[in-house]
């Protein structure tokens, strides 16, 4: 899983083309769209397309400043997204504007590369417009994300080199009360419309909020950057900045979080829904079908995905049974998984040791990459613990991307909460997924690609991104991992985990499964600990459809590799294959297949020429 890519779309013009104010940005977008529609004679179709991509990207960065911080786009680090009713309606209206230019462009006159950009952008915009009927903004908080986590998370991503960067942080802190006020207003609208997260999933959220409320401002995770300054911040500025941040926290931030906590406990959570299925929401069945289509980039129906999941669970279970037999364990599958969950040898006693274990695996993985990839990213990454304010309800690990533009490294976050639910045998597979050759390698390479518009470098199709992460786990044997049968079982457990998702996500949201049935099915078929399983099932409940992307994306990449290996035989080069898969950034699965078929045809032609 990765954090940071909010829904990003499009790419190129300078910031001066747009007003920094959100209302001004929207007016500039409308004016720029009108100019581009009228510019048929002055500009070629390719020039109009690329200017549109630039205008729209700049508008997105102005409207969603958190995304601007994430990608390293300057000028908006002092602001939050305006969540007022007026701003939301303005953005909803603006979503249709790019279609005016796209409809006026003759696709046949575009270059091959521009046609790909045109097709992807058009598809993204149409999906955005289609999705306007589903009011996801009415659910701004759940146990996985929301102002109670995202403020602190974003503060760690902000530049911290010069006094002006800390002034930006203080300005953002000053905006937190308004952000929370707007968040509560959206939650109230959700209550009125019957659109809320399930109550059961919100049980830890009040404590997440409470974790942001401290007596000493400098002990707040929000002000962590003000404790240690770089040498580029003069001593005379440090005290002033630290004092100002503490004042803002005491006068505005802490009272705002106290208000949010009281609202959640006394008003919101008692009135949220007791159902778990997305289909129980207004227009929920269509909403889930839309999520599935967008997140998997396929036209598979939930029932079809459910059947694929059952088939994959059965296949992986047979492989797991073979590994169990190889260990000499005397007992059945249930007894073996209980052994893995409870034997002390499989667990660390100290959080520091767990983190060091992950760092050691990452150090072993890094030098192996050159055998599997011709192109590697420049951006470095590190390993950090999941922040304490969120760890109880957070997943086992996640990846947070960095930015060369902002000078920010990427991080693999490992959860150190409840060490007896963090077995050693899962660590190799998890590191390969979240760090290298998984998310860090793929996402960083995409950001470093040249001659691509920004929406393709920084955007992400979940089926591709998470499908690659799961596929990366399968590369472990080629990299010298999984030599221990328990680690091999861990790799299969993680693959099983993603297959189970196909079953329980569709089961809960489309086929009437209860939360208890989903947890029981998970427990029966995977070696993961009960705490992990509960957190995972609750994640699927609040992110309907997202978990389907992993296994479906992995199956497609493996299908493409098998086809290439069969067709090319001894001429198959895994480095060339991987570079081709990653060489055009994230793509919908059908576009990826088309592109890889072209690559395969070219490799065949090259082989024939070499043999003639």
Short mmCIF file of N, CA and C in Angstrom, two decimals, residues 1 3 142-153 204-205 207-212 221 385-398 413-417 422 531 535:
data_model
loop_
_atom_site.label_atom_id
_atom_site.label_comp_id
_atom_site.label_asym_id
_atom_site.label_seq_id
_atom_site.Cartn_x
_atom_site.Cartn_y
_atom_site.Cartn_z
N UNK A 1 0.85 -1.19 0.00
CA UNK A 1 0.00 0.00 0.00
C UNK A 1 0.88 1.24 0.00
N UNK A 3 0.99 5.68 0.33
CA UNK A 3 0.32 6.92 0.70
C UNK A 3 0.83 8.05 -0.18
N UNK A 142 -12.02 8.20 8.30
CA UNK A 142 -12.19 6.82 8.74
C UNK A 142 -10.93 6.43 9.51
N UNK A 143 -10.82 5.18 9.88
CA UNK A 143 -9.67 4.77 10.70
C UNK A 143 -8.36 4.76 9.93
N UNK A 144 -8.42 4.84 8.60
CA UNK A 144 -7.23 4.79 7.77
C UNK A 144 -6.71 6.17 7.39
N UNK A 145 -7.60 7.15 7.33
CA UNK A 145 -7.19 8.46 6.87
C UNK A 145 -8.17 9.52 7.34
N UNK A 146 -7.77 10.76 7.24
CA UNK A 146 -8.59 11.86 7.67
C UNK A 146 -7.72 12.90 8.37
N UNK A 147 -8.32 13.99 8.75
CA UNK A 147 -7.57 15.10 9.33
C UNK A 147 -6.80 14.67 10.58
N UNK A 148 -7.30 13.67 11.30
CA UNK A 148 -6.64 13.21 12.53
C UNK A 148 -5.31 12.52 12.24
N UNK A 149 -5.07 12.12 11.00
CA UNK A 149 -3.79 11.52 10.61
C UNK A 149 -3.08 12.34 9.54
N UNK A 150 -3.84 12.88 8.61
CA UNK A 150 -3.24 13.46 7.42
C UNK A 150 -2.49 14.77 7.70
N UNK A 151 -2.92 15.52 8.71
CA UNK A 151 -2.21 16.76 9.03
C UNK A 151 -0.78 16.43 9.46
N UNK A 152 -0.64 15.51 10.41
CA UNK A 152 0.70 15.14 10.88
C UNK A 152 1.52 14.51 9.76
N UNK A 153 0.88 13.68 8.95
CA UNK A 153 1.60 13.02 7.86
C UNK A 153 2.13 14.04 6.87
N UNK A 204 -11.60 3.25 16.83
CA UNK A 204 -10.31 3.78 17.29
C UNK A 204 -10.08 5.23 16.88
N UNK A 205 -10.99 5.80 16.09
CA UNK A 205 -10.75 7.14 15.57
C UNK A 205 -10.73 8.20 16.67
N UNK A 207 -9.57 8.02 19.62
CA UNK A 207 -8.24 7.97 20.22
C UNK A 207 -7.19 8.53 19.27
N UNK A 208 -7.35 8.29 17.96
CA UNK A 208 -6.43 8.89 16.99
C UNK A 208 -6.45 10.41 17.10
N UNK A 209 -7.64 10.97 17.27
CA UNK A 209 -7.76 12.41 17.45
C UNK A 209 -7.13 12.83 18.78
N UNK A 210 -7.42 12.06 19.81
CA UNK A 210 -6.90 12.38 21.14
C UNK A 210 -5.37 12.37 21.15
N UNK A 211 -4.79 11.52 20.32
CA UNK A 211 -3.33 11.45 20.24
C UNK A 211 -2.71 12.75 19.72
N UNK A 212 -3.52 13.59 19.10
CA UNK A 212 -3.04 14.88 18.60
C UNK A 212 -3.21 15.99 19.64
N UNK A 221 3.16 15.47 17.53
CA UNK A 221 3.77 15.05 16.26
C UNK A 221 3.65 16.13 15.19
N UNK A 385 9.25 3.77 11.58
CA UNK A 385 8.08 3.17 12.21
C UNK A 385 6.81 3.95 11.86
N UNK A 386 5.69 3.26 11.78
CA UNK A 386 4.40 3.93 11.63
C UNK A 386 4.21 4.84 12.85
N UNK A 387 3.80 6.10 12.66
CA UNK A 387 3.64 7.02 13.80
C UNK A 387 2.71 6.45 14.87
N UNK A 388 3.06 6.69 16.12
CA UNK A 388 2.31 6.14 17.24
C UNK A 388 0.86 6.56 17.28
N UNK A 389 0.53 7.77 16.78
CA UNK A 389 -0.85 8.23 16.85
C UNK A 389 -1.78 7.43 15.96
N UNK A 390 -1.23 6.65 15.00
CA UNK A 390 -2.08 5.94 14.05
C UNK A 390 -1.85 4.43 14.05
N UNK A 391 -0.85 3.94 14.79
CA UNK A 391 -0.37 2.58 14.59
C UNK A 391 -1.41 1.50 14.90
N UNK A 392 -2.29 1.73 15.86
CA UNK A 392 -3.20 0.66 16.28
C UNK A 392 -4.15 0.25 15.16
N UNK A 393 -4.62 1.20 14.38
CA UNK A 393 -5.58 0.89 13.31
C UNK A 393 -4.93 0.89 11.93
N UNK A 394 -3.60 1.01 11.89
CA UNK A 394 -2.92 1.06 10.61
C UNK A 394 -2.48 -0.34 10.20
N UNK A 395 -2.29 -0.52 8.89
CA UNK A 395 -1.87 -1.80 8.38
C UNK A 395 -0.42 -2.12 8.77
N UNK A 396 0.04 -3.31 8.39
CA UNK A 396 1.36 -3.78 8.79
C UNK A 396 2.46 -2.86 8.31
N UNK A 397 2.29 -2.29 7.12
CA UNK A 397 3.32 -1.41 6.55
C UNK A 397 2.71 -0.61 5.42
N UNK A 398 3.38 0.47 5.06
CA UNK A 398 2.98 1.20 3.86
C UNK A 398 4.16 1.99 3.34
N UNK A 413 7.26 2.55 5.81
CA UNK A 413 6.81 2.63 7.20
C UNK A 413 6.39 1.25 7.69
N UNK A 414 7.01 0.78 8.76
CA UNK A 414 6.70 -0.53 9.33
C UNK A 414 5.99 -0.33 10.67
N UNK A 415 4.96 -1.11 10.90
CA UNK A 415 4.15 -0.97 12.11
C UNK A 415 4.78 -1.74 13.26
N UNK A 416 5.09 -1.05 14.35
CA UNK A 416 5.71 -1.68 15.51
C UNK A 416 4.71 -1.87 16.66
N UNK A 417 3.43 -1.59 16.42
CA UNK A 417 2.41 -1.79 17.45
C UNK A 417 2.15 -3.29 17.62
N UNK A 422 3.51 -9.19 14.55
CA UNK A 422 4.42 -8.82 13.46
C UNK A 422 5.47 -9.92 13.27
N UNK A 531 -5.08 -9.87 14.96
CA UNK A 531 -5.11 -8.41 14.93
C UNK A 531 -4.93 -7.90 13.51
N UNK A 535 -7.74 -5.73 11.27
CA UNK A 535 -7.39 -4.44 10.68
C UNK A 535 -7.57 -4.47 9.17
#
